[in-house]
mmCIF file of C-alpha atoms in Angstrom:
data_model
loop_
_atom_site.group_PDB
_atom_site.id
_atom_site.type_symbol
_atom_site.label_atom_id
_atom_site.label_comp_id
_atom_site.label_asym_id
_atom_site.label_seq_id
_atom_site.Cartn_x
_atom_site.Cartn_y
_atom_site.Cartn_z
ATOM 1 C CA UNK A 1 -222.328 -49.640 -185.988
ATOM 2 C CA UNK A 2 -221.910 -53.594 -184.523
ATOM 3 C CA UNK A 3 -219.091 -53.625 -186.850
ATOM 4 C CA UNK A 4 -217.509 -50.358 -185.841
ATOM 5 C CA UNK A 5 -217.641 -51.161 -182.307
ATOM 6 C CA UNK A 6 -216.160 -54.615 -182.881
ATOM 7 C CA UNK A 7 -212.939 -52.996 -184.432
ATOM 8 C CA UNK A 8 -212.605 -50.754 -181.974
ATOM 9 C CA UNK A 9 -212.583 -53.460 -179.092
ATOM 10 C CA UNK A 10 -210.351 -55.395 -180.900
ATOM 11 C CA UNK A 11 -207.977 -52.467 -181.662
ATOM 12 C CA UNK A 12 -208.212 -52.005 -177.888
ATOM 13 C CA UNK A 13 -207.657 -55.191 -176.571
ATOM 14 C CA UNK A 14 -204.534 -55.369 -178.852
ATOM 15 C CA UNK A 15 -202.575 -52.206 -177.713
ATOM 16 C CA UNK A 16 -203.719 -52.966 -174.250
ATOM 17 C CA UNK A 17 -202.285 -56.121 -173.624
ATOM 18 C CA UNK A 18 -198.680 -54.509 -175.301
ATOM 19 C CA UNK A 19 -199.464 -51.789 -173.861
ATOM 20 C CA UNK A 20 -199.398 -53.588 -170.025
ATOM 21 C CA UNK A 21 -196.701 -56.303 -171.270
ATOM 22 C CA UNK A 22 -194.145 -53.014 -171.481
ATOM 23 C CA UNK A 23 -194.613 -52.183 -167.903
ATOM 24 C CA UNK A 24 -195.822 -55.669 -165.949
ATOM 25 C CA UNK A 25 -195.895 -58.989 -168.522
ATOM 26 C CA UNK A 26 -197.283 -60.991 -165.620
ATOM 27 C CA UNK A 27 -199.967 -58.701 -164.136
ATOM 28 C CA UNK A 28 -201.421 -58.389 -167.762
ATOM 29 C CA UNK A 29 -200.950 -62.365 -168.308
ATOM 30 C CA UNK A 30 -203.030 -62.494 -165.073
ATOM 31 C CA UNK A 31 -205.474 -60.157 -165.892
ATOM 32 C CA UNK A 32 -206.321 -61.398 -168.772
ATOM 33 C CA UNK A 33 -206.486 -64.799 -167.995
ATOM 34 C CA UNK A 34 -208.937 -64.013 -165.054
ATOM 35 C CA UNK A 35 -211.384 -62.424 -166.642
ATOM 36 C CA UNK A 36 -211.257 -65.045 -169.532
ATOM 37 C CA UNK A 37 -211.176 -67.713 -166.879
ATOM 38 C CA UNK A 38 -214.349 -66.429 -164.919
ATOM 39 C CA UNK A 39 -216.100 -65.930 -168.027
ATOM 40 C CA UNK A 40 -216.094 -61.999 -168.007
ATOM 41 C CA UNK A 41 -214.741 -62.029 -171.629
ATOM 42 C CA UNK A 42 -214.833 -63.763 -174.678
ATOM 43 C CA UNK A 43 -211.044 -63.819 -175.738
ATOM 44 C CA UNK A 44 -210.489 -64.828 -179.435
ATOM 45 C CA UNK A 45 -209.158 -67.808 -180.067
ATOM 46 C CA UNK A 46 -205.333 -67.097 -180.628
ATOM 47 C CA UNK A 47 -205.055 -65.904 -176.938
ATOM 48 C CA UNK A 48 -207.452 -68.642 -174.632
ATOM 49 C CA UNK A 49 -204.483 -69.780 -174.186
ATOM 50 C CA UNK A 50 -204.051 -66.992 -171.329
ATOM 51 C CA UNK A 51 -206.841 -68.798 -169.600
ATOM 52 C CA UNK A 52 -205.278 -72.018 -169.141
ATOM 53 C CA UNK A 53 -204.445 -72.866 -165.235
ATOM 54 C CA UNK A 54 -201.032 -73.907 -165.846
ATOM 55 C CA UNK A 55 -200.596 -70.680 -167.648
ATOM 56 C CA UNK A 56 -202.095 -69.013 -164.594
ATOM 57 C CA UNK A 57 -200.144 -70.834 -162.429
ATOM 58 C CA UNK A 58 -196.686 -69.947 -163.602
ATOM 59 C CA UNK A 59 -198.110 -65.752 -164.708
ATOM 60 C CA UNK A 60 -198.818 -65.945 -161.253
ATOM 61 C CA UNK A 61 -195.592 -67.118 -159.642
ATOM 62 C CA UNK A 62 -193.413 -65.088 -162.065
ATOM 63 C CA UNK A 63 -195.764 -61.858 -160.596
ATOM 64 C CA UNK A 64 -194.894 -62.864 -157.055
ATOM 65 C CA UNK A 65 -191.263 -62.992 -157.671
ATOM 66 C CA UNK A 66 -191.466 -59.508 -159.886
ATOM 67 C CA UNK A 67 -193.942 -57.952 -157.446
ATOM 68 C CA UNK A 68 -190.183 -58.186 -154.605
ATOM 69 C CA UNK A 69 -187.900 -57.761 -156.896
ATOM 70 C CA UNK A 70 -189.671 -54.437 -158.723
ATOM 71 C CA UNK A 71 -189.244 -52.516 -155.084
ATOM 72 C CA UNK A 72 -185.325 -53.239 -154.099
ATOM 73 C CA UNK A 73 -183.531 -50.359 -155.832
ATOM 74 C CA UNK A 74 -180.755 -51.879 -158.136
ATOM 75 C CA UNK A 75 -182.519 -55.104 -158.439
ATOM 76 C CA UNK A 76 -185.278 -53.940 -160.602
ATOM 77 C CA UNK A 77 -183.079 -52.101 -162.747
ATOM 78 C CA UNK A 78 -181.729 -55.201 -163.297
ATOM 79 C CA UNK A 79 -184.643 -57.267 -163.732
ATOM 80 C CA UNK A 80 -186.187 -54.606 -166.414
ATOM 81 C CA UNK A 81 -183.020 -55.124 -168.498
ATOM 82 C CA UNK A 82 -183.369 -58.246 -168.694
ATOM 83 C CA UNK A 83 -186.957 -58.254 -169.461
ATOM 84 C CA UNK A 84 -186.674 -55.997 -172.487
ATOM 85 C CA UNK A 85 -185.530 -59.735 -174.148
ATOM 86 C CA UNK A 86 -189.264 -60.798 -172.617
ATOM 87 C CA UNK A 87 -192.024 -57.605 -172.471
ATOM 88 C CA UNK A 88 -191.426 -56.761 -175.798
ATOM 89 C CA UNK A 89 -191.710 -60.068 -177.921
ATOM 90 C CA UNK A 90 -194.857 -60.917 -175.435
ATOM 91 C CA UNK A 91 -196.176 -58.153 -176.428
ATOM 92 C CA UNK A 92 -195.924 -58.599 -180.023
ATOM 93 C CA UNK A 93 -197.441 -62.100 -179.776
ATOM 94 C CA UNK A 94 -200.631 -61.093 -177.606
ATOM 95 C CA UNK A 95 -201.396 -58.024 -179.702
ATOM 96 C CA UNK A 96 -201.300 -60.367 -182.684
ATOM 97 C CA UNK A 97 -203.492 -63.123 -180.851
ATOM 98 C CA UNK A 98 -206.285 -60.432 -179.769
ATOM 99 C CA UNK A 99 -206.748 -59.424 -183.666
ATOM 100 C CA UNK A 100 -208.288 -62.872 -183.552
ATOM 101 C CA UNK A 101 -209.018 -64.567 -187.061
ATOM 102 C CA UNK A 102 -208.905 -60.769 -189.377
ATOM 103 C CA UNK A 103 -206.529 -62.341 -191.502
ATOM 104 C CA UNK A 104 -202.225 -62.949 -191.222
ATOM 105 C CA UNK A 105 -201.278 -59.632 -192.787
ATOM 106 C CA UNK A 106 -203.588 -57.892 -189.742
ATOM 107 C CA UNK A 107 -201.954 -60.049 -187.553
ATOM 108 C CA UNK A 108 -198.443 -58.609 -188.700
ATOM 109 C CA UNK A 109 -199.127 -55.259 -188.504
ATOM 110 C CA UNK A 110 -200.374 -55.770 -184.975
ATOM 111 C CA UNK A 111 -197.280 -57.424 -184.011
ATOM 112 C CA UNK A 112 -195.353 -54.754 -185.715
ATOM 113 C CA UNK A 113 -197.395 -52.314 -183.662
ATOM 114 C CA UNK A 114 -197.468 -54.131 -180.722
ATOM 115 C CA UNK A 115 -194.155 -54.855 -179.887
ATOM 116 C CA UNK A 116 -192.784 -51.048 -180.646
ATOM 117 C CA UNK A 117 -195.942 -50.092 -177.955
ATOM 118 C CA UNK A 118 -194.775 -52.417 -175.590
ATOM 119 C CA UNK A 119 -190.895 -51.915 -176.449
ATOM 120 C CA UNK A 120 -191.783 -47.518 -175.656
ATOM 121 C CA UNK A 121 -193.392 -48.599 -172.489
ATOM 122 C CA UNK A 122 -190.654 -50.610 -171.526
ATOM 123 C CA UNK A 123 -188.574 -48.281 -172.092
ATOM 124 C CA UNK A 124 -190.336 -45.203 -170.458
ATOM 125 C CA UNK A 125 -190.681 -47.722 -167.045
ATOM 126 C CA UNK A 126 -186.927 -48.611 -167.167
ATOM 127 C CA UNK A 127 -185.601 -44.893 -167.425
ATOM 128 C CA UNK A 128 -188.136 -43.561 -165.018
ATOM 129 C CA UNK A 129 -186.899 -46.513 -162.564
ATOM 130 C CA UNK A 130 -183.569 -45.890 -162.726
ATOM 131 C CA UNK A 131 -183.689 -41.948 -162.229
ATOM 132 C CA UNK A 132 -185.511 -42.898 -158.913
ATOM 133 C CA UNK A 133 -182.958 -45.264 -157.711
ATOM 134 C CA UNK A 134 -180.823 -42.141 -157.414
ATOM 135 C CA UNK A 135 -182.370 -41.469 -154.646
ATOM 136 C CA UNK A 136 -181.231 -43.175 -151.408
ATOM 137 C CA UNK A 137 -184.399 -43.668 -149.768
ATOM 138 C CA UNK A 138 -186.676 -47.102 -150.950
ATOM 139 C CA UNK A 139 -190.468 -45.407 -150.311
ATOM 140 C CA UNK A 140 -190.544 -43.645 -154.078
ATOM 141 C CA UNK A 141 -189.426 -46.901 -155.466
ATOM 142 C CA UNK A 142 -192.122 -48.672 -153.737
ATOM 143 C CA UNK A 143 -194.855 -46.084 -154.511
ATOM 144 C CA UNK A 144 -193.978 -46.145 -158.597
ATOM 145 C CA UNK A 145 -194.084 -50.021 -158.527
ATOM 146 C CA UNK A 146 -197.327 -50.449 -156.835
ATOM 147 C CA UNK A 147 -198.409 -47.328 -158.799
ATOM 148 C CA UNK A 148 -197.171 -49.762 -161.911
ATOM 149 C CA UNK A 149 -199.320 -52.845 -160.971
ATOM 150 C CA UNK A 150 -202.662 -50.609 -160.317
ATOM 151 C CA UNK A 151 -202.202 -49.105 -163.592
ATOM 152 C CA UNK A 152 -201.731 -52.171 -165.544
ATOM 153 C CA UNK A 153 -204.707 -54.116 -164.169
ATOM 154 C CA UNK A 154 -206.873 -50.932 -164.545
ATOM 155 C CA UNK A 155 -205.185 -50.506 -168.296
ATOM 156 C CA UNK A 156 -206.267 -53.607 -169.322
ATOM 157 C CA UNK A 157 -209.816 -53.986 -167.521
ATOM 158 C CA UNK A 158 -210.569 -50.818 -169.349
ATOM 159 C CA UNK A 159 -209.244 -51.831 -172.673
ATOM 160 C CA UNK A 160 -211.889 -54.522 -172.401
ATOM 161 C CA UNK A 161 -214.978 -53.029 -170.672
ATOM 162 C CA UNK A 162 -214.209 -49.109 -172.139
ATOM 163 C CA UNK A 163 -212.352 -49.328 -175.317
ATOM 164 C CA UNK A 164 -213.147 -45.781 -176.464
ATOM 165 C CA UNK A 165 -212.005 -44.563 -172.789
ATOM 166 C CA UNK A 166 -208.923 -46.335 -173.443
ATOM 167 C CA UNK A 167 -207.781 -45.943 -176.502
ATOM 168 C CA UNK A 168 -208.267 -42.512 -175.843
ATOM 169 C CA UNK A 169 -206.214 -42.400 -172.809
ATOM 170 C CA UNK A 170 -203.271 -44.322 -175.068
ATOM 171 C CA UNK A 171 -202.983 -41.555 -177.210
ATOM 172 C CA UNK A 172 -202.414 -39.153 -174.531
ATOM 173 C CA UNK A 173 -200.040 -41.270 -172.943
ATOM 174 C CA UNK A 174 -198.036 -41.770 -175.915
ATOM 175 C CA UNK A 175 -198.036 -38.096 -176.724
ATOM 176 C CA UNK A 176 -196.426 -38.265 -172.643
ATOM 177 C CA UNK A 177 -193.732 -40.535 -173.913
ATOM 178 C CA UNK A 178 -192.792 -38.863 -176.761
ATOM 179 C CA UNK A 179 -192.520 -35.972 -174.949
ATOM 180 C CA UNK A 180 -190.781 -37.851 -171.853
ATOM 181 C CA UNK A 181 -188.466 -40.224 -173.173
ATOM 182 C CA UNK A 182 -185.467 -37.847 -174.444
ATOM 183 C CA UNK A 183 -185.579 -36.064 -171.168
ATOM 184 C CA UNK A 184 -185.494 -39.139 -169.270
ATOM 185 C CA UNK A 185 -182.700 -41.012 -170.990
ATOM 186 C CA UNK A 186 -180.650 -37.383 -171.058
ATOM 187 C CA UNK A 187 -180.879 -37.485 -167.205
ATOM 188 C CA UNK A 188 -179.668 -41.002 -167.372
ATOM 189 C CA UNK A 189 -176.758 -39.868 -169.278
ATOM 190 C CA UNK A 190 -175.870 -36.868 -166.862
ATOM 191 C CA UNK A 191 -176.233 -39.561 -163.973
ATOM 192 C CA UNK A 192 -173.906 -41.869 -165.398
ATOM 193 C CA UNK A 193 -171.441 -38.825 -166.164
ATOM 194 C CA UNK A 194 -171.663 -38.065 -162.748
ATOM 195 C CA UNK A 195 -170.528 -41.202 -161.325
ATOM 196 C CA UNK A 196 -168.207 -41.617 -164.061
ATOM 197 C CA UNK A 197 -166.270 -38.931 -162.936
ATOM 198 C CA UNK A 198 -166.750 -39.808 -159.282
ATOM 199 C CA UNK A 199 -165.493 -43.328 -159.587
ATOM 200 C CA UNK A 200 -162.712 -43.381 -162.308
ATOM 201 C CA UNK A 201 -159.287 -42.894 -162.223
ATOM 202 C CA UNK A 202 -158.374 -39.384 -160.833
ATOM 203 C CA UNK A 203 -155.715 -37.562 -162.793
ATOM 204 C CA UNK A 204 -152.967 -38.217 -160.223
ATOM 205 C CA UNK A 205 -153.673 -41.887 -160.563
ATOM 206 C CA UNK A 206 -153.192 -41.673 -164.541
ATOM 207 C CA UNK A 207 -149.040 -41.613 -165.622
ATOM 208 C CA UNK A 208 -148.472 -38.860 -168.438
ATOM 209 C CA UNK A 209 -146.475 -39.486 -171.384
ATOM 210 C CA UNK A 210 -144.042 -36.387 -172.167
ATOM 211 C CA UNK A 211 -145.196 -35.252 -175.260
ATOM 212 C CA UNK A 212 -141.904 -36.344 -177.565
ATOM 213 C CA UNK A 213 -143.360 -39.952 -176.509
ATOM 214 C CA UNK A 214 -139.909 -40.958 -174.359
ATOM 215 C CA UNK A 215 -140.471 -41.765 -170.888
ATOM 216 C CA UNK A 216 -137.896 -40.769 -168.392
ATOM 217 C CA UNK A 217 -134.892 -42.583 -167.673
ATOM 218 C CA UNK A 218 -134.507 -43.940 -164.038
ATOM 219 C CA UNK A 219 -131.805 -41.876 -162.125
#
């Protein structure tokens, strides 16, 4: 049963930090290095690193500067893009450090597993954000990033002090994402349709060729 339970809080702590690094790297940086810090858990040895205060230091500035940047409509659309090149590798690389000393081939698979979890989350946070920023008005965009930052320190406290709970709860949120994620990025298509149409060239602006391919001689 010890053993049992030791997988399972390993399997947690894996998909939870790639599960958070999808949505909020920093806050799940943070989170874990608090609680590793303060001696609330006993992080294997691949990922003390977390702990470190220079590591802190700079998860903590990097979650300032996200924490504006996520609520200015346009701006975190940008920011997410460029943090698929970020979430998704840091998630690989902490799901493989919280399988701890298993073995390299466990370590793999975790990364492997980790970094599609945190690339689907990514994913499901970017297209979500950008269907909001069609609206004009800031206060949604504000509510879903706080909404973000509560989840992800929640996610991950409970993937350490409730891995059943949690690992429970992932499932059900994939099934949401598999279920979400072609609706959302169809939406994003029809949006970018949309304004497509509004902003290019009407068809006054466009010069037709006759159809024998000759254009017409000046008068």
């Amino acid at each position: 049963m010890d053993e049992l339970n030791q997988i399972s809080q390993t399997l947690a702590l894996s998909m939870g930090a790639a599960w958070g690094s999808g949505i909020n790297l920093y806050a799940t940086l943070l989170t874990l290095g608090y609680l590793a810090h303060t001696g609330h858990i006993d992080l294997p040895p691949d990922l003390l690193i977390v702990a470190d205060p220079l590591v802190m230091t700079a998860a903590g500035l990097m979650y300032a500067v996200e924490f504006f940047a996520d609520k200015v409509p346009g701006v975190d659309t940008g920011w997410d893009t460029i943090h698929t090149f970020v979430r998704i590798p840091a998630g690989a690389m902490l799901a493989a450090g919280a399988i701890g000393d298993i073995g390299p081939a466990a370590e793999i698979a975790a990364a492997i597993v980790g970094g599609s979890l945190a690339g689907a989350t990514h994913a499901t946070k970017t297209g979500s954000r950008a269907l909001i920023n069609t609206s004009p008005e800031p206060f949604t965009n504000w509510t879903a990033s706080i909404m973000e930052d509560i989840a992800v320190f929640a996610g991950v406290w409970a993937s350490i002090q409730h891995p059943t709970f949690f690992m429970v709860g992932l499932v059900l949120f994939i099934l949401l994402m598999i279920w979400a994620l072609p609706k959302l990025w169809r939406a994003i298509k029809r949006v970018f349709t949309f304004l497509g149409k509004l902003f290019g060239p009407s068809n006054n602006d466009i010069l037709e060729t006759p159809s024998d391919g000759k254009l017409p001689k000046p008068d």
